[in-house]
Tab-separated table of C-alpha atoms in Angstrom:
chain	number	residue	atom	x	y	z
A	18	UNK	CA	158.065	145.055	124.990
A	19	UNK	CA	161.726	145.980	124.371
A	20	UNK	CA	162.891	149.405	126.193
A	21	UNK	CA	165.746	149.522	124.763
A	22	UNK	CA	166.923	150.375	120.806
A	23	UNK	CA	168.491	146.944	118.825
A	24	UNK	CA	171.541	148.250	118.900
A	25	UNK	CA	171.158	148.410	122.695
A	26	UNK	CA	169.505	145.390	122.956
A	27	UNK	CA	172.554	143.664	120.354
A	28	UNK	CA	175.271	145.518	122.243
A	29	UNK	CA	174.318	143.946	125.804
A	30	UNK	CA	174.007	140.670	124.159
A	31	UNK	CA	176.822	140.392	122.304
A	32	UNK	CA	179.271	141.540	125.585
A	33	UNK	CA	177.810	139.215	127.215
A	34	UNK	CA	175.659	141.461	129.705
A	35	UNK	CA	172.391	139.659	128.675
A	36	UNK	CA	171.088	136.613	126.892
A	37	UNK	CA	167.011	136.106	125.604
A	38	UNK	CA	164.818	134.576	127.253
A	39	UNK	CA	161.034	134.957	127.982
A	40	UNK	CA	160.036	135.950	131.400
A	41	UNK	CA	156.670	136.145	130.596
A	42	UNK	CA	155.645	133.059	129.464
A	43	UNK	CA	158.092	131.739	132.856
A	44	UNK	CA	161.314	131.113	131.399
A	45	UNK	CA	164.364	131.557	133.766
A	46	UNK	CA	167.299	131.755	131.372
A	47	UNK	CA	168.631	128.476	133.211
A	48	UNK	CA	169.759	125.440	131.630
A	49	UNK	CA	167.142	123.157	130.372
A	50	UNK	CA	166.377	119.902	127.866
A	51	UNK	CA	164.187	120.032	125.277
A	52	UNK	CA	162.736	117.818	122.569
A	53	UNK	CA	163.554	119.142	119.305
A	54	UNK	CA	162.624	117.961	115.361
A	55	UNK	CA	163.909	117.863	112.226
A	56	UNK	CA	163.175	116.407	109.256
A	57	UNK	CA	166.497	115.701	107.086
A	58	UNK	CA	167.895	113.286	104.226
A	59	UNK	CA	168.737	109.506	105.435
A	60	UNK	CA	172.504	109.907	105.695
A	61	UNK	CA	172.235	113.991	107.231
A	62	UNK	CA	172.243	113.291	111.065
A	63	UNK	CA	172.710	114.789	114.025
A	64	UNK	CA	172.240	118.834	114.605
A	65	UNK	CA	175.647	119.896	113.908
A	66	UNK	CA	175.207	123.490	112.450
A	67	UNK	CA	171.383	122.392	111.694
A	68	UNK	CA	168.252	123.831	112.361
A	69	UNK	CA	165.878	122.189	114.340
A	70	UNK	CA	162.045	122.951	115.726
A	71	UNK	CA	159.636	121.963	118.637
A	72	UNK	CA	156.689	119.643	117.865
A	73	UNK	CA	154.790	122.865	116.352
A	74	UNK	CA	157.645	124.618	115.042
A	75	UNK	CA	158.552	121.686	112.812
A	76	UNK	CA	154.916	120.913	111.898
A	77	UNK	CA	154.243	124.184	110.464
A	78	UNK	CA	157.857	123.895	108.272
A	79	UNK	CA	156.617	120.674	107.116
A	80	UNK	CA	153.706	122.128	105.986
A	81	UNK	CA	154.839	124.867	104.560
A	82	UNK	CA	156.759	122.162	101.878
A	83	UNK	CA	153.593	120.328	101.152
A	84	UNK	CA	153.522	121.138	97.275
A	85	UNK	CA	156.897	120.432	97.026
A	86	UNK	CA	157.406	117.054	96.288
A	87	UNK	CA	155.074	117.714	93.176
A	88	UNK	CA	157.057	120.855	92.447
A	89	UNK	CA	160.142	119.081	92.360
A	90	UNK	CA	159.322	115.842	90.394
A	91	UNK	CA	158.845	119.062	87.406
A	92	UNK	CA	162.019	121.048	88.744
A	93	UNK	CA	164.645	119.015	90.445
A	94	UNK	CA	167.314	122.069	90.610
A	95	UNK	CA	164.604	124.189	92.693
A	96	UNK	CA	165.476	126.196	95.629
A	97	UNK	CA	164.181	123.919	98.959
A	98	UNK	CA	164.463	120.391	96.860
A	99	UNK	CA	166.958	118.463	98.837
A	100	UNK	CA	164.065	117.286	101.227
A	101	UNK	CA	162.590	115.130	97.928
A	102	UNK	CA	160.510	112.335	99.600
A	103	UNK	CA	163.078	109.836	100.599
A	104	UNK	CA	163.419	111.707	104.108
A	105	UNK	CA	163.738	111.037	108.004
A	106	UNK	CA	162.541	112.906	110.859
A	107	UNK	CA	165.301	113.075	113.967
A	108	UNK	CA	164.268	113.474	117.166
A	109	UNK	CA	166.792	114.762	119.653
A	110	UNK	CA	166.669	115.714	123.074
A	111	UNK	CA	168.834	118.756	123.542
A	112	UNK	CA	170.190	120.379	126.699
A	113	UNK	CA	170.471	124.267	126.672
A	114	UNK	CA	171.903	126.989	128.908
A	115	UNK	CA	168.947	128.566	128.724
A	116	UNK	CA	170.592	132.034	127.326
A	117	UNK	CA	169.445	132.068	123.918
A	118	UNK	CA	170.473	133.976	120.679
A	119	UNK	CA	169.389	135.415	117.551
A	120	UNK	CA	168.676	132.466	114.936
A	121	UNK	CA	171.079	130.850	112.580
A	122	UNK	CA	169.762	129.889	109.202
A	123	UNK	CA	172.177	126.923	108.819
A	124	UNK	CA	171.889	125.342	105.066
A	125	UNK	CA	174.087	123.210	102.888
A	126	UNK	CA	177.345	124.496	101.077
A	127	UNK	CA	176.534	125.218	97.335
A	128	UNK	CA	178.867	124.685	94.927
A	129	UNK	CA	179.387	125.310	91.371
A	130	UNK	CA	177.839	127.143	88.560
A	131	UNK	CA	178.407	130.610	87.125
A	132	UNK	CA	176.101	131.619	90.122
A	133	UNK	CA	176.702	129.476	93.026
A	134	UNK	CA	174.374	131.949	95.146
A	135	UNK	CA	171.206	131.692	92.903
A	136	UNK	CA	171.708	128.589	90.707
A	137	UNK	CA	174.484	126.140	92.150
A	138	UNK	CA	175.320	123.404	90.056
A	139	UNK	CA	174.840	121.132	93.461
A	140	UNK	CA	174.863	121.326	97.318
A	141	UNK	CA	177.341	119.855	99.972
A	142	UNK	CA	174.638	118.126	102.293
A	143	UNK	CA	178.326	117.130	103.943
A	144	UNK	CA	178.933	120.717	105.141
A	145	UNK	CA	176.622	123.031	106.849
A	146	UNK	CA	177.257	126.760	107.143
A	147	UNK	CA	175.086	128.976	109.813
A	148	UNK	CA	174.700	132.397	109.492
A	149	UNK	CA	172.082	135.062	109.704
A	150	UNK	CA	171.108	136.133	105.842
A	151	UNK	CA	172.781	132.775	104.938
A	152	UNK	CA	169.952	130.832	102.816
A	153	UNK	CA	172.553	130.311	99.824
A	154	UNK	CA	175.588	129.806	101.792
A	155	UNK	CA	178.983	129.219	99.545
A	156	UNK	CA	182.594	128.676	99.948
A	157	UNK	CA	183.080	132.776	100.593
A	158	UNK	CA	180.278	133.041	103.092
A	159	UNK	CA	176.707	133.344	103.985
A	160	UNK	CA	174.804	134.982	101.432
A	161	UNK	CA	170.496	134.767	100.614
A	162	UNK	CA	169.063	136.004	97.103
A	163	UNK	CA	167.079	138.027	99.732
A	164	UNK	CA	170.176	140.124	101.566
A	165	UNK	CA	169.469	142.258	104.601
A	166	UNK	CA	171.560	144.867	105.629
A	167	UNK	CA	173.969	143.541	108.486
A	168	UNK	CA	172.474	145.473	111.197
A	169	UNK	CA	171.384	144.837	114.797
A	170	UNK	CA	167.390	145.144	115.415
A	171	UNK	CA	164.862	143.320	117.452
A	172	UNK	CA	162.774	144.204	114.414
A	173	UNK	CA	163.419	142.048	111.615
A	174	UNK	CA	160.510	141.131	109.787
A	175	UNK	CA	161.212	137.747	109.823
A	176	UNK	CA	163.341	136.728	112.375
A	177	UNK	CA	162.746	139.213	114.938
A	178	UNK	CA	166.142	139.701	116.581
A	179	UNK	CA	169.456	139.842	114.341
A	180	UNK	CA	172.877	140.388	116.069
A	181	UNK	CA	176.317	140.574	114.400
A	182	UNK	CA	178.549	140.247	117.279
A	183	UNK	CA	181.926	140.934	115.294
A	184	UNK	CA	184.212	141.460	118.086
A	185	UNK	CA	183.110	138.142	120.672
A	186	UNK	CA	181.279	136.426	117.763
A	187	UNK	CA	178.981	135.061	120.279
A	188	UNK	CA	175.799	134.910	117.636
A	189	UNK	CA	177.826	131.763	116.693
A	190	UNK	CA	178.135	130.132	119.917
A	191	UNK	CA	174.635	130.648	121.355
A	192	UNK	CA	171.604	128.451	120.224
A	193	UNK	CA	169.443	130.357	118.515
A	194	UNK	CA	165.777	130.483	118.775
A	195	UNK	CA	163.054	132.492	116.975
A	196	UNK	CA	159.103	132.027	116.102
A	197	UNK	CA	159.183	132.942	112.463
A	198	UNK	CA	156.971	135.395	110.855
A	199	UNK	CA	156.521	133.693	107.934
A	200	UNK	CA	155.073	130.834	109.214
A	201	UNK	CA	152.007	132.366	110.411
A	202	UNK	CA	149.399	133.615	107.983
A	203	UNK	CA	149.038	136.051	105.790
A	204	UNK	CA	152.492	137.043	106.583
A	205	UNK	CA	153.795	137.306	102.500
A	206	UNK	CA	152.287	140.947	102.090
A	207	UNK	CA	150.213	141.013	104.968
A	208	UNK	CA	148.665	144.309	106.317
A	209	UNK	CA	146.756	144.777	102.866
A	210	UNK	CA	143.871	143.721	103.860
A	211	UNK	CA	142.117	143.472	107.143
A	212	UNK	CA	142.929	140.623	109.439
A	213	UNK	CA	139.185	139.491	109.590
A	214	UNK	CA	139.013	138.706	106.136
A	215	UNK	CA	139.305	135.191	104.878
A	216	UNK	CA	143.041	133.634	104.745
A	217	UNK	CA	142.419	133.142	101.113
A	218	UNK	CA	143.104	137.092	100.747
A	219	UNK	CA	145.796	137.639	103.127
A	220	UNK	CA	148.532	137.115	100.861
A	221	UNK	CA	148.962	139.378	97.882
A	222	UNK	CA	145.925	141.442	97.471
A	223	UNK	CA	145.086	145.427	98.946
A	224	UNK	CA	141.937	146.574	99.764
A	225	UNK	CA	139.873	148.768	97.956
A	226	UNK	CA	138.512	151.598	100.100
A	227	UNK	CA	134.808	150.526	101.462
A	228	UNK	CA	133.701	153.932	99.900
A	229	UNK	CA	134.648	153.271	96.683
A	230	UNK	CA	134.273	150.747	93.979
A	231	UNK	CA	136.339	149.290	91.445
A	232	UNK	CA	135.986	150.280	87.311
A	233	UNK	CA	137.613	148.359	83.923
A	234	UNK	CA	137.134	145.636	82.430
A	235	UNK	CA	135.039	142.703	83.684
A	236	UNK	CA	135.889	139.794	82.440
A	237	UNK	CA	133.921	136.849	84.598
A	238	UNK	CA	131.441	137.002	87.631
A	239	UNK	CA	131.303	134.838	90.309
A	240	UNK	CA	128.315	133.721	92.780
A	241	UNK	CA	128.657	134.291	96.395
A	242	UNK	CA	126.479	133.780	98.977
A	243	UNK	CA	127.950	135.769	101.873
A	244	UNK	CA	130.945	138.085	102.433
A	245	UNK	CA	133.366	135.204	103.234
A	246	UNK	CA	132.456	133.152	100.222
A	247	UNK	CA	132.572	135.853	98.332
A	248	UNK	CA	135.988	137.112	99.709
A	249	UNK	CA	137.428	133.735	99.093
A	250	UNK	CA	136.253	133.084	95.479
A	251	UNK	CA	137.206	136.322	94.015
A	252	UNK	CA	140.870	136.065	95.695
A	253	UNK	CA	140.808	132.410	94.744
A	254	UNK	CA	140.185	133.051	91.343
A	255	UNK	CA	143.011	135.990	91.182
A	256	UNK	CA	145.414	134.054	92.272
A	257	UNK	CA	144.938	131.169	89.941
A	258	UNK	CA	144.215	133.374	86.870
A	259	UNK	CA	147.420	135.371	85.739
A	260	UNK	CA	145.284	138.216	83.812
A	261	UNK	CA	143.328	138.766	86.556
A	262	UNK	CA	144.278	142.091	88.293
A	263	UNK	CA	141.355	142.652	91.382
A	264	UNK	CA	137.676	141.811	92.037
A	265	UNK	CA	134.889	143.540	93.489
A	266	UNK	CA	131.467	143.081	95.072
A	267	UNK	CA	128.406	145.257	95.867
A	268	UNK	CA	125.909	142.985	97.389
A	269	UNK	CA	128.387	140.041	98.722
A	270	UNK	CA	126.380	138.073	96.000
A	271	UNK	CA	127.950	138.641	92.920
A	272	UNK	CA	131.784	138.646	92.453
A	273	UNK	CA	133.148	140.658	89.150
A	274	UNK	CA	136.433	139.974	88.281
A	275	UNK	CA	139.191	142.577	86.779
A	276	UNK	CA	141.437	142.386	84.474
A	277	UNK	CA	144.120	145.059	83.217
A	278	UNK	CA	144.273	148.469	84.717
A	279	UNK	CA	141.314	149.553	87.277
A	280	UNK	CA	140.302	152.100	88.606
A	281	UNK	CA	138.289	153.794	92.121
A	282	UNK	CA	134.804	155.039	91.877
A	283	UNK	CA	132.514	156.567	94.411
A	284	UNK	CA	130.448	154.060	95.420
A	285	UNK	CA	129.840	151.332	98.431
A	286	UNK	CA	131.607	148.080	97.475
A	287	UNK	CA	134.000	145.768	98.672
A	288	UNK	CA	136.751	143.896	96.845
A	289	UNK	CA	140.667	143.821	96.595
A	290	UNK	CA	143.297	144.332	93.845
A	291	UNK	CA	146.339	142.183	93.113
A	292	UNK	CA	149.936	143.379	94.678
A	293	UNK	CA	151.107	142.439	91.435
A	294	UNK	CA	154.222	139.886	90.546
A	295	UNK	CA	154.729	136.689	91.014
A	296	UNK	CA	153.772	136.535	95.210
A	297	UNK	CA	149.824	137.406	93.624
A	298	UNK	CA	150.034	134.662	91.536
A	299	UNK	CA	151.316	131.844	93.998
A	300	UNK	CA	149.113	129.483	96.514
A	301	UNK	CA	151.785	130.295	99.318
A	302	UNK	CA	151.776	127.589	101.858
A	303	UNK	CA	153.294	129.444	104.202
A	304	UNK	CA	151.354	129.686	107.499
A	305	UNK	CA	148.747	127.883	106.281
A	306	UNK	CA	148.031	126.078	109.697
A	307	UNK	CA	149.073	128.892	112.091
A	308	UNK	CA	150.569	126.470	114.390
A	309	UNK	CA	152.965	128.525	115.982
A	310	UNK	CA	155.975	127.243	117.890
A	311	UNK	CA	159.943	128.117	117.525
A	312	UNK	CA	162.670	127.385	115.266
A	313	UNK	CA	166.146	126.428	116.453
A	314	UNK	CA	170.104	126.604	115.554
A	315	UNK	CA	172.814	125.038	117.201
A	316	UNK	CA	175.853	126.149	115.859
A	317	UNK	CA	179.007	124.023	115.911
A	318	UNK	CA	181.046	126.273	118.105
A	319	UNK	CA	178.781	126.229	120.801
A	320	UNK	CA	178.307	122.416	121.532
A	321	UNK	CA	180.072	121.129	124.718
A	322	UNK	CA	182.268	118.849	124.088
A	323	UNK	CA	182.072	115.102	125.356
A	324	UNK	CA	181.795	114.946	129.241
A	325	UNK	CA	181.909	118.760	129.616
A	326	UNK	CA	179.537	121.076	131.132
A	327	UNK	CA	177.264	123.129	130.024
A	328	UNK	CA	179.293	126.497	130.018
A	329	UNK	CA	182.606	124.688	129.907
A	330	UNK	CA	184.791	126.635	127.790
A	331	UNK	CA	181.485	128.760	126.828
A	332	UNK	CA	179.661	125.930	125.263
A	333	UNK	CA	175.930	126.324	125.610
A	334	UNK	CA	174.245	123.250	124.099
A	335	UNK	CA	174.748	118.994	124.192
A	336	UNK	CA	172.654	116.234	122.131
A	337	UNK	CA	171.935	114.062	124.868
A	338	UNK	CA	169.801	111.566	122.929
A	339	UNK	CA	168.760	110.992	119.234
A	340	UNK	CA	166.316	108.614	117.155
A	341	UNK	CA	164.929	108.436	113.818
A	342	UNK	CA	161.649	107.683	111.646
A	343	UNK	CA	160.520	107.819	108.381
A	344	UNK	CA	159.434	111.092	107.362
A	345	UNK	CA	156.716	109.311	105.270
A	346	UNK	CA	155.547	107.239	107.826
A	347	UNK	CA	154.714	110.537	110.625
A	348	UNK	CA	153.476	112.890	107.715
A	349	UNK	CA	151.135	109.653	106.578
A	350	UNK	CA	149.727	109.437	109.876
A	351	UNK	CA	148.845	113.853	109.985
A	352	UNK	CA	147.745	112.902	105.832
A	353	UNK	CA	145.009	110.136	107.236
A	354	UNK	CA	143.662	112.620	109.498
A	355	UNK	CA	143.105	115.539	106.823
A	356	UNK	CA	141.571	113.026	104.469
A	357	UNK	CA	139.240	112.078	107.376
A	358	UNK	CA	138.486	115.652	108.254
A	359	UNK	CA	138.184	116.701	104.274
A	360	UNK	CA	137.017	114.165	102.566
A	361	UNK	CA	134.066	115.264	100.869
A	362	UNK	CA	136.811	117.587	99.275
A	363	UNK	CA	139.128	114.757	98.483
A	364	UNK	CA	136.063	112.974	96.946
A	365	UNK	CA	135.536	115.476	94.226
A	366	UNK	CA	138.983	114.870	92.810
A	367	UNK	CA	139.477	112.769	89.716
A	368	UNK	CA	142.090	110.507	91.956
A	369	UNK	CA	140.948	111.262	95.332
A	370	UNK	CA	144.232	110.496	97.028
A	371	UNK	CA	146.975	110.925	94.960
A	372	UNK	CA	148.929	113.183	96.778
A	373	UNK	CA	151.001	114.728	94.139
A	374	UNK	CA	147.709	115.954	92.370
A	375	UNK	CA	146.689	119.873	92.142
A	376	UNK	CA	143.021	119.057	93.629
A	377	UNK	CA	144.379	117.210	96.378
A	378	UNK	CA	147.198	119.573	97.031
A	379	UNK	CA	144.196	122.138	96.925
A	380	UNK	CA	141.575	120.172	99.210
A	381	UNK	CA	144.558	119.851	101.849
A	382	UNK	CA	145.722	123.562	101.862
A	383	UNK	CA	141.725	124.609	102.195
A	384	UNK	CA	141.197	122.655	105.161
A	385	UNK	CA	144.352	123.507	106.728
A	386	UNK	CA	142.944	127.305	106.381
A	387	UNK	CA	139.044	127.004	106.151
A	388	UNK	CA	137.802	128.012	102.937
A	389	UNK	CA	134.281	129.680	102.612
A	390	UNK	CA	133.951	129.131	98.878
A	391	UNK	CA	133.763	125.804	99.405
A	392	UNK	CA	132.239	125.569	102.644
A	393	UNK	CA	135.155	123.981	104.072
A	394	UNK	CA	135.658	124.171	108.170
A	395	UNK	CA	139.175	124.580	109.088
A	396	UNK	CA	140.393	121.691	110.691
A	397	UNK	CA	141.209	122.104	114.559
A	398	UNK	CA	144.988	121.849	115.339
A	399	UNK	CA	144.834	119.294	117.616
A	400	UNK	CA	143.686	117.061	114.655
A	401	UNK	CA	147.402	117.654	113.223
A	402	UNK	CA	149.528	118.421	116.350
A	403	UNK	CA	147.828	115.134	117.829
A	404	UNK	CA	148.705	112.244	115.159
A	405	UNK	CA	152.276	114.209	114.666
A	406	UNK	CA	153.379	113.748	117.970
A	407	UNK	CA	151.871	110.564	118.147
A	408	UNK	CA	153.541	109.371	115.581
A	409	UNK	CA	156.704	109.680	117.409
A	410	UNK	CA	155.747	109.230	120.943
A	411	UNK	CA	154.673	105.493	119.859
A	412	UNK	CA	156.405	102.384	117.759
A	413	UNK	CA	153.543	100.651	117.144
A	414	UNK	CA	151.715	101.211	113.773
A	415	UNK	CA	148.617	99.702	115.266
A	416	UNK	CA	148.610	102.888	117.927
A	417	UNK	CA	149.512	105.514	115.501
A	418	UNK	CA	153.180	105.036	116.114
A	419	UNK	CA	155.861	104.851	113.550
A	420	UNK	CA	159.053	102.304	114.022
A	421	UNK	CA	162.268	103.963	114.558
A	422	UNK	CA	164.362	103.204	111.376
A	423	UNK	CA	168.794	104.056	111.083
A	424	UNK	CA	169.866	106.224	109.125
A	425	UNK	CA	172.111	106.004	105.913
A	426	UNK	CA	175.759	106.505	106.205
A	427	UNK	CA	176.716	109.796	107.504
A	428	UNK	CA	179.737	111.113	105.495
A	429	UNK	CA	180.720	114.268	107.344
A	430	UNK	CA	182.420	115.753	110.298
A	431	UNK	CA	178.833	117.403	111.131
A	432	UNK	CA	177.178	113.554	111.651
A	433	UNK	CA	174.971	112.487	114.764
A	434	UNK	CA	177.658	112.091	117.575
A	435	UNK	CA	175.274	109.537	119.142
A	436	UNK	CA	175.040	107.317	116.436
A	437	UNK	CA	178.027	104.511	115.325
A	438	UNK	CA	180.498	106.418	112.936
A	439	UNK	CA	180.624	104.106	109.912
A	440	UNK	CA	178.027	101.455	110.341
A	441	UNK	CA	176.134	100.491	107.280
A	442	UNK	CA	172.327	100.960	107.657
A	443	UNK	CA	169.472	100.217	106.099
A	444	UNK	CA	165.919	102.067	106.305
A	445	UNK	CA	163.122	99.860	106.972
């Protein structure tokens, strides 16, 4: 626990009095390597002003884009679609000073457009800007079509710690580190329901009070057999069905569904309404896997330059080694091991593994989270974590490796410093 208010906390960090680190789980704050992920486009290398992840970190990001390569075959210009299939994974062993900081979000430049903030006519992968808030960053700044309010905290609901050091600007020089919130479940308008209830109802949907039971119109009933199954088909069905507005359940057997304005009754049933908006109506893949694990940033300004020490000059991070794999190959190899695990689920689909399809899409996010209308088991981590790090620990396809591949031409000043600056390459 903190002792000590954010602005406290912020204050002793940015003059230097303090860095982060964890005690607890036996950090030292003293220098250290680390292996580090990121998945990227073929000629954006290196982590200049990037964002990297450890082996969990990274798998629960890649995750959390699943549905996007179908999303973005409809919608190229979407938000998150310059990762479009075409992708590498770097792996980079990075050497800290141990003193960490509040996390960058470090994205491309976006240019153009009446609204380069919310619809940019393109992005600069050339140019990477860091900043906190800075999901939309443009040629004035950092921005995000979420802002914050620039102020110190260790509470940020997302990031935990945010500090705007504007005198020593030493946010920018640290590598930043934070486990974020929204990769674990039920973290997009969580706290509406209990946490015991099925993950299919974590996101977007309040409890109605045990004493009392919902009235309106019911407009379809559903057949449960327990409380979970019955949890997760009537906030199944709300979320795929735009009229529907809550659902409700007095035996755990039968499921009526809502729709239009409701209303509490005395009475002894359980069920949930709709938060309402678009986050009600979305399969979030967010958190799905509840992998845990930490996010990274490693700001220009802070990397040591050649043949320096750490701390030289106050530099507090060095790439000390870098390779590279196909993104499709190491997410193929965490793909077989799903369809293994679900593939009765897989099996009901029309095209059991086309994995741009809605019901596969579906049968992958249920057994990432267990669903009980479906009597689906959620799969045990170490049946992802396993074939991911696999995947990169080993070459050879035969034992679940993946060959390391180069990368396309880097055009930038922000390229891999270990790689050759102008070499043509060509992924395998």
């Amino acid at each position: 626990a903190v002792s000590k208010s954010g602005q406290e906390v912020c204050d002793d960090y940015c003059n230097f009095r303090c860095g982060f680190y964890n005690a607890s789980q036996g950090e030292t704050g003293a220098p250290h390597r680390a292996q580090l992920y990121r998945i990227t486009p073929a000629n954006v290398t290196g982590v200049l002003n990037k964002d990297t992840a450890d082996a969990r970190g990274d798998i629960g990001f890649s995750l959390s884009k699943k549905n996007h390569t179908a999303q973005c075959m409809n919608n190229p210009s979407m938000a998150d679609c310059l990762l479009r299939g075409n992708d590498l994974y770097g792996v980079f062993t990075i050497e800290f000073d141990g003193q960490w900081g509040p996390y960058l979000q470090c994205n491309p430049e976006q240019i153009g457009g009446a609204d380069p903030i919310l619809k940019p006519d393109w992005a600069d992968d050339r140019n990477f800007i860091c900043g906190q808030d800075c999901l939309a960053p443009t040629s004035t700044g950092c921005h995000s079509p979420f802002p914050t309010n620039h102020t110190n905290t260790t509470e940020d609901p997302s990031f935990g710690t945010k500090c705007f050091c504007d005198g020593t600007q030493r946010h920018n020089l640290t590598v930043g580190r934070s486990q974020p919130s929204f990769l674990k479940a039920g973290s997009w308008g969580s706290g509406g329901v209990p946490s015991s209830w099925v993950p299919q109802c974590q996101t977007g949907f309040y409890q109605v009070d045990d004493r009392q039971c919902l009235t309106g119109t019911v407009y379809k009933t559903l057949q449960a057999w327990s409380f979970d199954s019955a949890a997760a088909l009537g906030c199944e069905a709300c979320t795929d069905d735009l009229q529907c507005t809550g659902w409700s359940t007095k035996d755990n057997r039968t499921v009526e569904l809502f729709l239009g304005n409701t209303s509490n009754v005395s009475g002894s049933c359980t069920g949930a309404t709709t938060v309402g908006g678009s986050m009600s109506k979305q399969k979030s893949w967010f958190g799905v896997g509840t992998f845990g694990g930490f996010w990274y940033s490693t700001p220009v300004d802070g990397e040591c330059p050649k043949g320096a020490p750490l701390g030289a000059g106050g530099c507090t991070w060095r790439e000390v080694s870098s390779s590279y794999k196909n993104a499709s190959c190491v997410q193929g190899k965490v793909d077989d091991s799903v369809e293994k695990f679900g593939a009765v689920c897989f099996n009901d689909c029309s095209q059991p593994l086309n994995r741009t399809s809605d019901c596969y899409l579906d049968c992958y996010r249920s057994i990432l989270m267990g669903n009980a209308a479906i009597n689906m088991s959620k799969i045990p981590g170490s049946e992802i974590v396993n074939p991911w790090l696999t995947a990169f620990d080993e070459k050879d396809p035969a034992r679940g490796g993946c060959p390391e591949v180069t990368t396309d031409p880097c055009d930038s000043e922000q390229c891999d410093p270990l790689l050759p600056p102008s070499s043509l390459a060509i992924v395998i």
